[in-house]
CSV table of C-alpha atoms in Angstrom, one decimal:
chain,number,residue,atom,x,y,z
F,1,MET,CA,11.7,-13.0,9.6
F,2,ASN,CA,8.0,-13.9,8.6
F,3,LYS,CA,5.1,-14.8,10.5
F,4,LEU,CA,2.6,-17.2,10.0
F,5,ILE,CA,-0.7,-16.2,11.4
F,6,ILE,CA,-4.4,-17.7,11.2
F,7,ASN,CA,-7.1,-15.1,11.5
F,8,HIS,CA,-10.2,-15.4,13.2
F,9,LEU,CA,-11.6,-17.3,9.6
F,10,GLY,CA,-8.8,-19.6,9.3
F,11,LYS,CA,-7.4,-17.7,6.7
F,12,HIS,CA,-3.6,-18.3,6.6
F,13,PHE,CA,-0.9,-15.5,6.2
F,14,VAL,CA,2.9,-15.8,5.8
F,15,THR,CA,3.9,-12.3,6.0
F,16,SER,CA,6.2,-9.7,7.9
F,17,ASP,CA,4.4,-6.9,7.2
F,18,THR,CA,3.5,-5.4,10.4
F,19,ASN,CA,0.0,-3.6,9.3
F,20,THR,CA,-0.9,-7.0,8.0
F,21,MET,CA,-0.3,-8.6,11.8
F,22,ILE,CA,-2.3,-5.9,13.3
F,23,THR,CA,-5.2,-5.9,10.9
F,24,GLU,CA,-5.6,-9.8,11.4
F,25,LEU,CA,-4.9,-10.1,15.0
F,26,GLU,CA,-7.6,-9.7,17.7
F,27,VAL,CA,-5.8,-7.2,20.3
F,28,MET,CA,-7.7,-7.6,23.4
F,29,HIS,CA,-5.5,-5.8,25.9
F,30,PRO,CA,-6.5,-1.6,26.2
F,31,ALA,CA,-2.7,-0.8,26.6
F,32,ALA,CA,-1.9,-3.0,23.7
F,33,LYS,CA,-4.6,-1.2,21.6
F,34,LEU,CA,-3.1,2.3,22.0
F,35,ILE,CA,0.2,0.7,20.1
F,36,VAL,CA,-2.0,-0.8,17.5
F,37,MET,CA,-3.7,2.5,17.2
F,38,ALA,CA,-0.3,4.3,16.9
F,39,ALA,CA,0.8,1.7,14.4
F,40,LYS,CA,-2.2,2.3,12.4
F,41,ALA,CA,-1.7,6.0,12.5
F,42,GLN,CA,1.6,5.7,11.0
F,43,GLU,CA,0.3,3.3,8.3
F,44,GLN,CA,-2.1,6.2,7.7
F,45,GLU,CA,0.4,9.0,7.7
F,46,CYS,CA,3.9,7.4,5.8
F,47,GLY,CA,2.8,4.0,4.9
F,48,ASP,CA,5.6,2.6,6.1
F,49,ALA,CA,7.9,1.9,9.8
F,50,THR,CA,5.0,0.3,11.3
F,51,ASN,CA,7.0,-2.7,12.9
F,52,LEU,CA,9.3,0.5,14.2
F,53,VAL,CA,6.3,1.8,16.4
F,54,VAL,CA,5.4,-1.6,17.2
F,55,SER,CA,9.2,-2.7,18.7
F,56,LEU,CA,10.1,0.4,19.7
F,57,GLY,CA,6.9,1.1,21.7
F,58,GLY,CA,7.2,-2.1,23.4
F,59,GLU,CA,10.7,-1.4,24.4
F,60,LEU,CA,10.0,1.7,25.9
F,61,LEU,CA,7.1,0.0,27.8
F,62,GLN,CA,9.2,-2.6,29.2
F,63,ARG,CA,11.9,0.2,30.0
F,64,ALA,CA,9.4,2.4,32.0
F,65,GLU,CA,8.2,-0.7,33.7
F,66,GLU,CA,11.5,-1.6,35.2
F,67,LEU,CA,11.9,2.2,36.7
F,68,LEU,CA,8.4,2.0,38.2
F,69,LYS,CA,9.7,-1.7,40.0
F,70,GLU,CA,12.6,0.9,41.1
F,71,GLY,CA,10.4,3.2,43.0
F,72,ILE,CA,10.9,6.0,40.2
F,73,HIS,CA,7.3,7.9,40.0
F,74,ALA,CA,5.3,7.5,36.3
F,75,ASN,CA,5.4,11.4,36.4
F,76,ASP,CA,9.1,11.4,36.4
F,77,VAL,CA,9.2,9.0,33.9
F,78,TYR,CA,7.1,10.9,31.7
F,79,LYS,CA,9.2,13.9,32.2
F,80,GLY,CA,12.4,12.3,31.3
F,81,TYR,CA,10.7,10.0,28.0
F,82,GLU,CA,9.8,13.9,26.8
F,83,LEU,CA,13.2,15.4,27.8
F,84,ALA,CA,14.5,12.5,25.3
F,85,ILE,CA,12.2,12.9,22.5
F,86,ASP,CA,13.4,16.2,21.9
F,87,LYS,CA,17.0,15.6,21.7
F,88,ALA,CA,16.2,12.9,19.7
F,89,LEU,CA,14.1,14.8,17.3
F,90,GLU,CA,16.8,17.5,17.1
F,91,SER,CA,19.6,15.0,16.4
F,92,LEU,CA,17.7,13.7,13.6
F,93,GLU,CA,17.7,16.8,11.5
F,94,LYS,CA,22.1,16.1,11.2
F,95,LEU,CA,21.9,12.9,10.7
F,96,VAL,CA,20.5,13.2,7.1
F,97,CYS,CA,23.0,11.3,4.7
F,98,TRP,CA,21.9,11.7,1.2
F,99,THR,CA,18.4,14.2,-0.1
F,100,CYS,CA,16.4,13.1,-3.4
F,101,ASP,CA,16.4,15.9,-5.5
F,102,ASP,CA,15.0,14.3,-8.6
F,103,LEU,CA,11.6,12.5,-8.6
F,104,LYS,CA,11.8,12.0,-12.6
F,105,SER,CA,15.2,10.2,-12.1
F,106,THR,CA,14.6,6.1,-12.1
F,107,GLU,CA,17.8,6.0,-10.8
F,108,GLN,CA,17.2,8.0,-7.5
F,109,LEU,CA,13.5,6.7,-7.2
F,110,THR,CA,15.5,3.1,-6.9
F,111,LYS,CA,17.7,4.2,-4.3
F,112,CYS,CA,14.3,5.7,-2.2
F,113,VAL,CA,12.6,2.3,-1.9
F,114,GLN,CA,15.3,-0.3,-2.1
F,115,THR,CA,15.5,-0.4,1.7
F,116,ALA,CA,11.7,-0.4,2.2
F,117,ILE,CA,11.7,-3.6,-0.5
F,118,ALA,CA,14.2,-5.3,1.1
F,119,SER,CA,13.0,-4.9,4.6
F,120,LYS,CA,9.8,-7.1,3.4
F,121,GLU,CA,11.5,-9.4,0.9
F,122,LEU,CA,15.2,-9.5,0.8
F,123,GLY,CA,16.8,-10.8,-2.3
F,124,THR,CA,13.9,-9.3,-4.5
F,125,GLU,CA,14.8,-5.6,-3.8
F,126,THR,CA,16.7,-5.0,-7.1
F,127,VAL,CA,14.2,-6.7,-9.6
F,128,LEU,CA,10.8,-5.0,-7.3
F,129,SER,CA,12.7,-1.4,-6.8
F,130,LYS,CA,13.2,-0.7,-10.6
F,131,LEU,CA,9.8,-1.7,-11.2
F,132,VAL,CA,8.4,0.8,-8.7
F,133,ALA,CA,10.6,3.4,-9.4
F,134,GLU,CA,9.8,3.0,-13.1
F,135,ALA,CA,5.8,3.1,-12.9
F,136,CYS,CA,6.3,6.0,-10.3
F,137,VAL,CA,8.3,8.0,-12.8
F,138,ASN,CA,5.6,6.9,-15.7
F,139,CYS,CA,2.8,8.7,-13.6
F,140,MET,CA,4.4,11.4,-11.6
F,141,PRO,CA,2.9,14.9,-12.0
F,142,PRO,CA,4.7,17.8,-12.8
F,143,THR,CA,4.0,18.9,-9.1
F,144,PRO,CA,5.7,15.9,-7.4
F,145,SER,CA,4.0,16.6,-4.0
F,146,LYS,CA,0.6,15.6,-5.7
F,147,PHE,CA,1.5,12.5,-6.1
F,148,ASP,CA,-1.2,9.7,-5.6
F,149,THR,CA,-0.5,6.5,-4.1
F,150,ASP,CA,-3.5,5.1,-5.8
F,151,SER,CA,-1.8,5.7,-8.9
F,152,VAL,CA,0.4,2.5,-9.3
F,153,ARG,CA,-1.7,-0.7,-9.5
F,154,VAL,CA,-0.9,-4.1,-9.1
F,155,THR,CA,-2.2,-6.9,-11.1
F,156,LYS,CA,-1.1,-10.3,-10.0
F,157,VAL,CA,-0.7,-13.2,-12.2
F,158,GLN,CA,-0.1,-16.7,-10.8
F,159,GLY,CA,2.4,-18.6,-12.7
F,160,GLY,CA,6.3,-17.9,-14.0
F,161,TYR,CA,8.8,-15.8,-11.7
F,162,LEU,CA,9.3,-12.6,-10.5
F,163,SER,CA,12.0,-11.5,-13.2
F,164,GLN,CA,9.2,-11.8,-15.6
F,165,SER,CA,7.1,-9.0,-14.1
F,166,PHE,CA,6.7,-5.9,-16.2
F,167,VAL,CA,5.1,-2.3,-16.0
F,168,VAL,CA,2.5,-1.3,-18.4
F,169,GLU,CA,2.1,2.6,-18.8
F,170,GLY,CA,-1.9,2.3,-17.9
F,171,MET,CA,-3.9,-0.6,-17.1
F,172,ALA,CA,-3.7,-4.0,-17.0
F,173,ILE,CA,-7.1,-6.1,-16.6
F,174,ALA,CA,-7.9,-9.4,-15.5
F,175,ARG,CA,-10.3,-10.2,-18.3
F,176,PRO,CA,-10.8,-10.5,-22.1
F,177,THR,CA,-12.5,-8.4,-24.2
F,178,SER,CA,-16.3,-9.7,-24.7
F,179,GLY,CA,-16.8,-9.0,-28.6
F,180,MET,CA,-14.8,-10.3,-31.7
F,181,VAL,CA,-12.4,-7.4,-32.0
F,182,GLN,CA,-9.1,-8.2,-29.9
F,183,SER,CA,-7.1,-5.3,-30.4
F,184,LYS,CA,-7.4,-1.4,-31.6
F,185,GLU,CA,-4.3,0.8,-32.3
F,186,LYS,CA,-4.9,4.9,-31.5
F,187,ALA,CA,-8.8,4.9,-30.6
F,188,LYS,CA,-10.9,6.9,-29.4
F,189,VAL,CA,-12.8,5.3,-26.2
F,190,ALA,CA,-16.3,5.8,-24.5
F,191,VAL,CA,-16.9,4.9,-20.9
F,192,TYR,CA,-20.7,3.9,-20.0
F,193,ALA,CA,-21.3,3.7,-16.5
F,194,GLU,CA,-24.2,1.6,-17.1
F,195,GLY,CA,-24.8,-1.4,-18.9
F,196,ILE,CA,-25.2,-1.4,-22.8
F,197,ASP,CA,-29.0,-2.6,-22.8
F,198,LEU,CA,-32.2,-1.3,-23.9
F,199,GLY,CA,-34.3,-1.1,-20.6
F,200,SER,CA,-37.5,-3.2,-19.8
F,201,THR,CA,-40.9,-1.8,-18.9
F,202,GLU,CA,-41.6,-0.9,-15.6
F,203,THR,CA,-45.0,-3.1,-15.4
F,204,LYS,CA,-45.5,-6.8,-17.2
F,205,GLY,CA,-47.6,-7.3,-19.7
F,206,THR,CA,-48.9,-10.6,-22.1
F,207,VAL,CA,-48.3,-10.3,-25.8
F,208,LEU,CA,-50.3,-12.7,-27.8
F,209,LEU,CA,-48.7,-13.6,-31.3
F,210,GLU,CA,-51.2,-15.4,-33.9
F,211,ASN,CA,-48.6,-16.2,-36.9
F,212,ALA,CA,-44.8,-16.2,-37.8
F,213,ASP,CA,-45.3,-12.8,-39.1
F,214,GLN,CA,-45.9,-11.2,-36.0
F,215,LEU,CA,-42.8,-13.8,-34.2
F,216,MET,CA,-40.2,-12.5,-37.0
F,217,ASN,CA,-41.4,-8.5,-36.2
F,218,PHE,CA,-41.6,-8.9,-32.4
F,219,THR,CA,-37.9,-7.5,-31.7
F,220,LYS,CA,-37.5,-5.7,-35.4
F,221,GLY,CA,-38.1,-2.3,-33.1
F,222,GLU,CA,-35.6,-3.2,-30.6
F,223,GLU,CA,-32.9,-3.9,-33.0
F,224,GLN,CA,-33.5,-1.1,-34.7
F,225,LYS,CA,-33.1,1.1,-31.3
F,226,MET,CA,-30.1,-1.1,-30.9
F,227,GLU,CA,-28.3,-0.5,-34.3
F,228,GLU,CA,-29.5,3.3,-34.2
F,229,PHE,CA,-27.6,3.5,-30.8
F,230,ILE,CA,-24.1,1.6,-31.8
F,231,ARG,CA,-24.0,3.4,-35.5
F,232,GLY,CA,-24.5,6.7,-33.6
F,233,VAL,CA,-21.2,5.6,-31.4
F,234,ARG,CA,-19.3,4.8,-34.6
F,235,ASP,CA,-20.2,7.8,-35.8
F,236,ALA,CA,-18.6,9.8,-33.2
F,237,GLY,CA,-15.7,8.1,-34.1
F,238,VAL,CA,-15.6,5.9,-31.0
F,239,GLU,CA,-13.8,2.4,-31.5
F,240,VAL,CA,-13.7,0.9,-28.0
F,241,VAL,CA,-16.6,0.8,-25.8
F,242,ILE,CA,-16.2,0.4,-21.8
F,243,SER,CA,-19.0,-0.7,-20.2
F,244,GLY,CA,-19.7,-0.7,-16.2
F,245,GLY,CA,-22.5,-3.1,-16.3
F,246,SER,CA,-23.7,-6.1,-18.7
F,247,ILE,CA,-23.6,-5.8,-22.3
F,248,SER,CA,-26.4,-7.4,-24.3
F,249,ASP,CA,-25.9,-10.3,-26.9
F,250,ILE,CA,-28.0,-7.8,-29.5
F,251,ALA,CA,-25.6,-4.6,-28.7
F,252,LEU,CA,-22.4,-7.4,-29.3
F,253,HIS,CA,-23.4,-8.0,-32.1
F,254,TYR,CA,-23.9,-4.7,-33.9
F,255,MET,CA,-20.6,-4.0,-31.8
F,256,ASN,CA,-18.7,-6.6,-34.0
F,257,LYS,CA,-20.9,-5.6,-37.0
F,258,TYR,CA,-19.2,-2.0,-36.6
F,259,LYS,CA,-15.8,-3.3,-35.6
F,260,ILE,CA,-16.3,-1.8,-32.4
F,261,MET,CA,-14.5,-3.2,-28.9
F,262,ALA,CA,-16.5,-4.1,-25.9
F,263,LEU,CA,-14.8,-4.6,-22.6
F,264,LYS,CA,-16.9,-5.2,-19.4
F,265,ILE,CA,-16.0,-3.9,-16.2
F,266,SER,CA,-17.6,-5.1,-13.0
F,267,SER,CA,-16.2,-2.8,-10.2
F,268,LYS,CA,-16.9,0.9,-10.1
F,269,PHE,CA,-13.9,1.7,-9.0
F,270,GLU,CA,-12.2,-0.2,-11.6
F,271,LEU,CA,-14.4,2.0,-13.9
F,272,ARG,CA,-13.3,5.3,-12.2
F,273,ARG,CA,-9.5,4.5,-12.6
F,274,ILE,CA,-9.8,3.7,-16.5
F,275,CYS,CA,-11.8,7.1,-16.9
F,276,ARG,CA,-8.5,8.4,-15.4
F,277,THR,CA,-6.7,6.2,-17.4
F,278,VAL,CA,-7.9,7.2,-20.9
F,279,GLY,CA,-9.4,10.8,-19.7
F,280,ALA,CA,-13.0,10.1,-20.5
F,281,THR,CA,-15.8,11.2,-18.7
F,282,SER,CA,-18.4,8.2,-17.2
F,283,ILE,CA,-21.5,8.3,-19.5
F,284,ILE,CA,-25.1,8.0,-17.4
F,285,ARG,CA,-27.1,7.9,-20.4
F,286,THR,CA,-28.0,5.4,-23.7
F,287,GLY,CA,-26.7,7.5,-26.3
F,288,PRO,CA,-24.2,8.5,-28.7
F,289,PRO,CA,-21.2,10.3,-26.9
F,290,ILE,CA,-20.0,14.0,-27.2
F,291,PRO,CA,-16.3,14.6,-28.1
F,292,GLU,CA,-15.9,16.0,-25.1
F,293,GLU,CA,-16.9,12.7,-23.0
F,294,CYS,CA,-14.5,10.6,-25.0
F,295,GLY,CA,-11.4,9.3,-24.1
F,296,TYR,CA,-7.9,8.0,-25.8
F,297,VAL,CA,-5.8,5.5,-25.6
F,298,GLU,CA,-2.8,4.3,-27.9
F,299,SER,CA,-3.2,0.8,-27.8
F,300,ILE,CA,-5.6,-2.0,-26.1
F,301,LYS,CA,-5.2,-5.6,-27.0
F,302,VAL,CA,-5.6,-8.9,-25.4
F,303,GLU,CA,-2.6,-10.9,-24.6
F,304,GLU,CA,-2.3,-14.3,-22.7
F,305,ILE,CA,-0.1,-14.5,-19.6
F,306,SER,CA,0.5,-17.8,-18.0
F,307,SER,CA,-2.5,-19.2,-19.8
F,308,GLN,CA,-4.9,-16.1,-18.4
F,309,LYS,CA,-6.3,-13.3,-20.9
F,310,PHE,CA,-6.0,-9.8,-19.7
F,311,SER,CA,-6.6,-6.9,-21.7
F,312,ILE,CA,-3.6,-4.1,-21.3
F,313,ILE,CA,-4.5,-0.8,-22.1
F,314,LYS,CA,-1.8,1.6,-22.9
F,315,THR,CA,-2.1,5.4,-23.1
F,316,ARG,CA,0.4,8.2,-23.4
F,317,ASP,CA,1.2,10.7,-20.5
F,318,SER,CA,-0.3,8.1,-18.0
F,319,LYS,CA,-1.7,9.2,-14.7
F,320,ILE,CA,-1.9,5.3,-13.4
F,321,SER,CA,0.9,3.1,-14.1
F,322,THR,CA,0.1,-0.9,-13.4
F,323,ILE,CA,3.4,-3.3,-12.3
F,324,VAL,CA,2.1,-7.2,-13.7
F,325,LEU,CA,3.7,-9.2,-10.8
F,326,ARG,CA,4.3,-12.9,-11.6
F,327,SER,CA,5.4,-15.5,-9.2
F,328,ALA,CA,4.3,-19.1,-8.5
F,329,THR,CA,2.0,-19.1,-5.7
F,330,PRO,CA,-0.9,-16.7,-4.2
F,331,ASN,CA,1.1,-16.1,-0.8
F,332,VAL,CA,4.4,-15.0,-2.7
F,333,LEU,CA,2.6,-12.6,-5.1
F,334,ASP,CA,0.5,-11.1,-1.7
F,335,GLU,CA,3.8,-10.5,0.1
F,336,LEU,CA,5.2,-8.9,-2.9
F,337,GLU,CA,2.2,-6.7,-3.2
F,338,ARG,CA,2.8,-5.3,0.5
F,339,ALA,CA,6.4,-4.6,-0.7
F,340,ILE,CA,5.1,-2.5,-3.5
F,341,ASP,CA,2.3,-0.8,-1.4
F,342,ASN,CA,4.9,0.3,1.2
F,343,ALA,CA,7.6,1.1,-1.6
F,344,VAL,CA,5.1,3.4,-3.3
F,345,HIS,CA,4.3,5.3,0.0
F,346,VAL,CA,8.2,6.1,0.3
F,347,VAL,CA,7.7,7.8,-3.0
F,348,ARG,CA,4.7,9.6,-1.9
F,349,CYS,CA,6.5,10.6,1.3
F,350,THR,CA,10.1,11.5,-0.7
F,351,ALA,CA,7.8,13.6,-3.0
F,352,LEU,CA,7.0,15.9,0.3
F,353,SER,CA,10.5,15.6,1.7
F,354,GLY,CA,13.6,14.2,0.1
F,355,LYS,CA,15.8,13.9,3.0
F,356,PHE,CA,17.2,10.1,4.0
F,357,LEU,CA,18.9,8.8,7.0
F,358,PRO,CA,21.2,5.6,7.0
F,359,GLY,CA,19.8,2.3,7.8
F,360,GLY,CA,20.1,-0.9,9.1
F,361,GLY,CA,20.1,0.7,12.7
F,362,ALA,CA,22.6,2.9,12.3
F,363,THR,CA,20.4,5.8,13.1
F,364,GLU,CA,19.4,4.2,16.2
F,365,ILE,CA,22.3,3.7,17.6
F,366,GLU,CA,23.7,7.3,16.7
F,367,LEU,CA,20.5,8.5,18.6
F,368,SER,CA,21.0,6.3,21.3
F,369,HIS,CA,24.8,7.5,21.8
F,370,GLN,CA,23.8,10.9,21.9
F,371,LEU,CA,21.3,10.1,24.1
F,372,GLN,CA,23.5,8.3,26.4
F,373,GLN,CA,25.7,11.5,26.6
F,374,PHE,CA,22.7,13.7,27.3
F,375,GLY,CA,21.2,11.5,30.2
F,376,ALA,CA,24.5,11.9,31.8
F,377,THR,CA,24.0,15.8,31.9
F,378,VAL,CA,20.1,15.9,33.0
F,379,PRO,CA,19.7,16.7,36.7
F,380,GLY,CA,16.9,14.5,38.8
F,381,LEU,CA,15.3,11.3,38.4
F,382,GLU,CA,14.6,12.3,34.8
F,383,GLN,CA,17.7,10.9,34.3
F,384,TYR,CA,17.0,7.4,34.5
F,385,ALA,CA,14.1,7.6,32.0
F,386,VAL,CA,16.2,9.7,29.3
F,387,LEU,CA,19.0,6.6,29.7
F,388,LYS,CA,16.3,3.9,29.8
F,389,PHE,CA,15.0,5.6,26.3
F,390,ALA,CA,18.6,5.4,25.1
F,391,GLU,CA,18.6,1.8,25.8
F,392,ALA,CA,15.0,1.0,24.3
F,393,LEU,CA,16.4,2.7,20.7
F,394,GLU,CA,18.7,-0.4,20.5
F,395,VAL,CA,15.6,-2.9,19.6
F,396,ALA,CA,16.3,-2.0,15.8
F,397,PRO,CA,19.4,-2.9,15.4
F,398,LYS,CA,18.9,-5.8,17.9
F,399,ILE,CA,16.5,-7.4,15.9
F,400,LEU,CA,17.9,-7.0,12.4
F,401,ALA,CA,21.3,-8.7,14.0
F,402,GLU,CA,19.0,-11.5,15.4
F,403,ASN,CA,17.2,-12.1,11.9
F,404,ALA,CA,21.0,-12.1,9.8
F,405,GLY,CA,21.8,-14.8,12.4
F,406,HIS,CA,24.3,-12.6,14.3
F,407,SER,CA,24.9,-12.5,18.1
F,408,HIS,CA,22.9,-9.2,19.5
F,409,VAL,CA,25.8,-8.3,22.1
F,410,ASP,CA,28.6,-8.4,19.8
F,411,ALA,CA,26.7,-6.5,16.9
F,412,ILE,CA,25.8,-3.7,19.1
F,413,THR,CA,29.2,-3.6,20.7
F,414,ALA,CA,30.7,-3.2,17.5
F,415,LEU,CA,27.9,-0.8,16.4
F,416,TYR,CA,28.7,1.3,19.1
F,417,ALA,CA,32.6,1.1,18.9
F,418,ALA,CA,32.3,2.3,15.2
F,419,HIS,CA,30.1,5.3,16.3
F,420,GLU,CA,32.3,6.4,19.3
F,421,LYS,CA,35.2,6.6,16.1
F,422,GLY,CA,32.9,9.0,14.9
F,423,GLU,CA,31.4,6.4,11.9
F,424,LYS,CA,27.9,8.0,12.0
F,425,THR,CA,26.5,6.2,9.1
F,426,ALA,CA,27.4,2.6,10.8
F,427,GLY,CA,24.9,0.1,10.7
F,428,VAL,CA,24.5,-4.0,10.9
F,429,ASP,CA,25.5,-5.9,7.9
F,430,VAL,CA,22.5,-8.6,7.3
F,431,GLU,CA,24.4,-10.1,4.1
F,432,SER,CA,27.7,-11.1,5.4
F,433,SER,CA,29.7,-12.5,8.2
F,434,SER,CA,31.1,-9.2,9.2
F,435,LEU,CA,28.8,-7.1,12.4
F,436,VAL,CA,29.2,-3.8,10.7
F,437,CYS,CA,28.9,-2.1,7.3
F,438,ASP,CA,28.8,1.3,6.2
F,439,ALA,CA,25.1,1.8,5.8
F,440,ALA,CA,25.1,4.9,3.4
F,441,GLU,CA,27.7,3.4,0.9
F,442,LYS,CA,25.7,0.9,0.8
F,443,GLY,CA,22.4,2.3,-0.1
F,444,ILE,CA,20.8,1.4,2.9
F,445,LEU,CA,18.6,4.3,3.7
F,446,ASP,CA,15.6,5.2,5.6
F,447,HIS,CA,13.0,8.4,5.0
F,448,ALA,CA,14.0,10.9,7.5
F,449,LYS,CA,10.1,12.3,8.2
F,450,THR,CA,9.0,8.5,8.3
F,451,LYS,CA,11.2,8.0,11.3
F,452,GLU,CA,10.2,11.0,12.8
F,453,TRP,CA,6.6,10.3,12.5
F,454,ALA,CA,7.6,7.0,13.8
F,455,ILE,CA,8.7,8.2,16.9
F,456,ARG,CA,6.5,10.7,17.7
F,457,PHE,CA,3.7,8.1,17.3
F,458,THR,CA,5.3,6.3,19.6
F,459,LEU,CA,6.0,8.1,22.3
F,460,ASP,CA,2.3,9.5,22.1
F,461,ALA,CA,1.1,6.1,22.6
F,462,VAL,CA,3.7,5.5,25.8
F,463,LEU,CA,2.8,8.6,27.3
F,464,THR,CA,-1.1,7.9,26.8
F,465,VAL,CA,0.0,4.9,29.2
F,466,LEU,CA,2.1,6.1,31.4
F,467,LYS,CA,-0.7,8.7,32.1
F,468,VAL,CA,-3.1,5.7,33.4
F,469,ASP,CA,-3.3,4.8,36.8
F,470,GLN,CA,-6.1,2.3,36.5
F,471,ILE,CA,-8.1,0.3,33.9
F,472,ILE,CA,-11.8,-0.2,34.3
F,473,MET,CA,-13.2,-2.5,31.8
F,474,ALA,CA,-17.1,-1.7,31.3
F,475,LYS,CA,-19.7,-4.7,31.5
F,476,GLN,CA,-20.4,-6.9,28.1
F,477,ALA,CA,-23.5,-5.7,26.6
F,478,GLY,CA,-26.2,-8.5,27.0
F,479,GLY,CA,-25.9,-9.3,30.9
F,480,PRO,CA,-24.3,-12.1,32.9
F,481,LYS,CA,-23.6,-15.5,31.6
F,482,GLY,CA,-26.2,-18.1,32.8
F,483,GLY,CA,-24.9,-21.3,34.1
F,484,GLY,CA,-23.7,-24.7,31.0
F,485,ASP,CA,-25.9,-25.8,29.2
F,486,GLY,CA,-28.8,-23.4,29.8
F,487,GLN,CA,-29.1,-24.8,33.4
F,488,ARG,CA,-29.8,-21.9,36.2
F,489,ASP,CA,-26.8,-20.1,38.4
F,490,ALA,CA,-25.9,-22.7,41.4
F,491,ASP,CA,-26.7,-19.8,43.8
């Protein structure tokens, strides 16, 4: 389910993305901050499963509180939780149900990212997963483990609907070109980091013009210098000039004269990505480029999408792909972008390890089932903590069942019954009235390493809280607050 968040600036967010929630919320309690730090570590490491970190962390702390109230010492809970996580991580390896072995296959990557997208935007996963898979395959390096999440960009277009979205092998920039030339095919590209303008003098001066001839000749020197520069660029074979700063009117005039396309990019980060896309080196001098500094594009042209003009840069063997997203409102576009970001991170994790576990709460219930059997064999008070850890793992299928409109009690009972029969891939069915489905058969998959890191980070935060016996708050800076209305205190 989505949450409506209003941050300190009054901005509204409608999202189900846990990372966005914890970033926008102001968390004050020190113990809760530890859970937030664990979720941020998970986001940085894997980019997905932050919701599992927060929900499982809260559940483990709640179960630990129940044990403490019953008189069990925090050290016994600590040891029991450590035994439980060792057993859980050992069992995870045996639950792998599918492995992605070809990262250049669009079908396999679609299967990898479908569940990550469905967890954010249920109903759009078929369209979005194909877009993400296509974009990732286009820019997948020869060594997949070197895949960079920054290689997949998103350009949002308000207007239209999701099925009109498409992938560009290159970049889509939300601005038109500066000159009269609107399209080029198979062209050389020069990228200038600074603006294309002749520098002004450092000191101010006064020029006295006495007649019309002097006025006419005043700017001819500047015009000649600029024409020499643009002609030199054209003689180098360059047909497209991309500038990181302003392009003067006189420079634009000569670019139009020599049929050179001009494109201005205000962001230095975007300029860096363009250099990667076209294979050019950013130039910081005013002069014609040398051959090694030039890039190449298959095509660059201005297209109008939903009454907005875009410069579409297409290259061969592209190192960057762009997904052009279309939808009706900015809020929906933002949420779709978050879903794509999660999916791209799943691809990055898959490039490092291709193992997948059954999703839909199947893995959590199976781990819970095995931990309950293991807990019965543990001697001492640690047994209670192991059993409570097993209970806490039920939080994932419980939330899924409630969000799908099922009774969580009925769903968890049905799942335990299925896993007792040996159906290890049985998970919650969120699309039909039946409570249980075969997650592996339906393609509901969770990345194994992502799940492992989520459990590790959660338990690190929980065990840190369990080690604490007192919270000591420092005084706020600035001294004590005075009485109201600027008056002195009563005492």
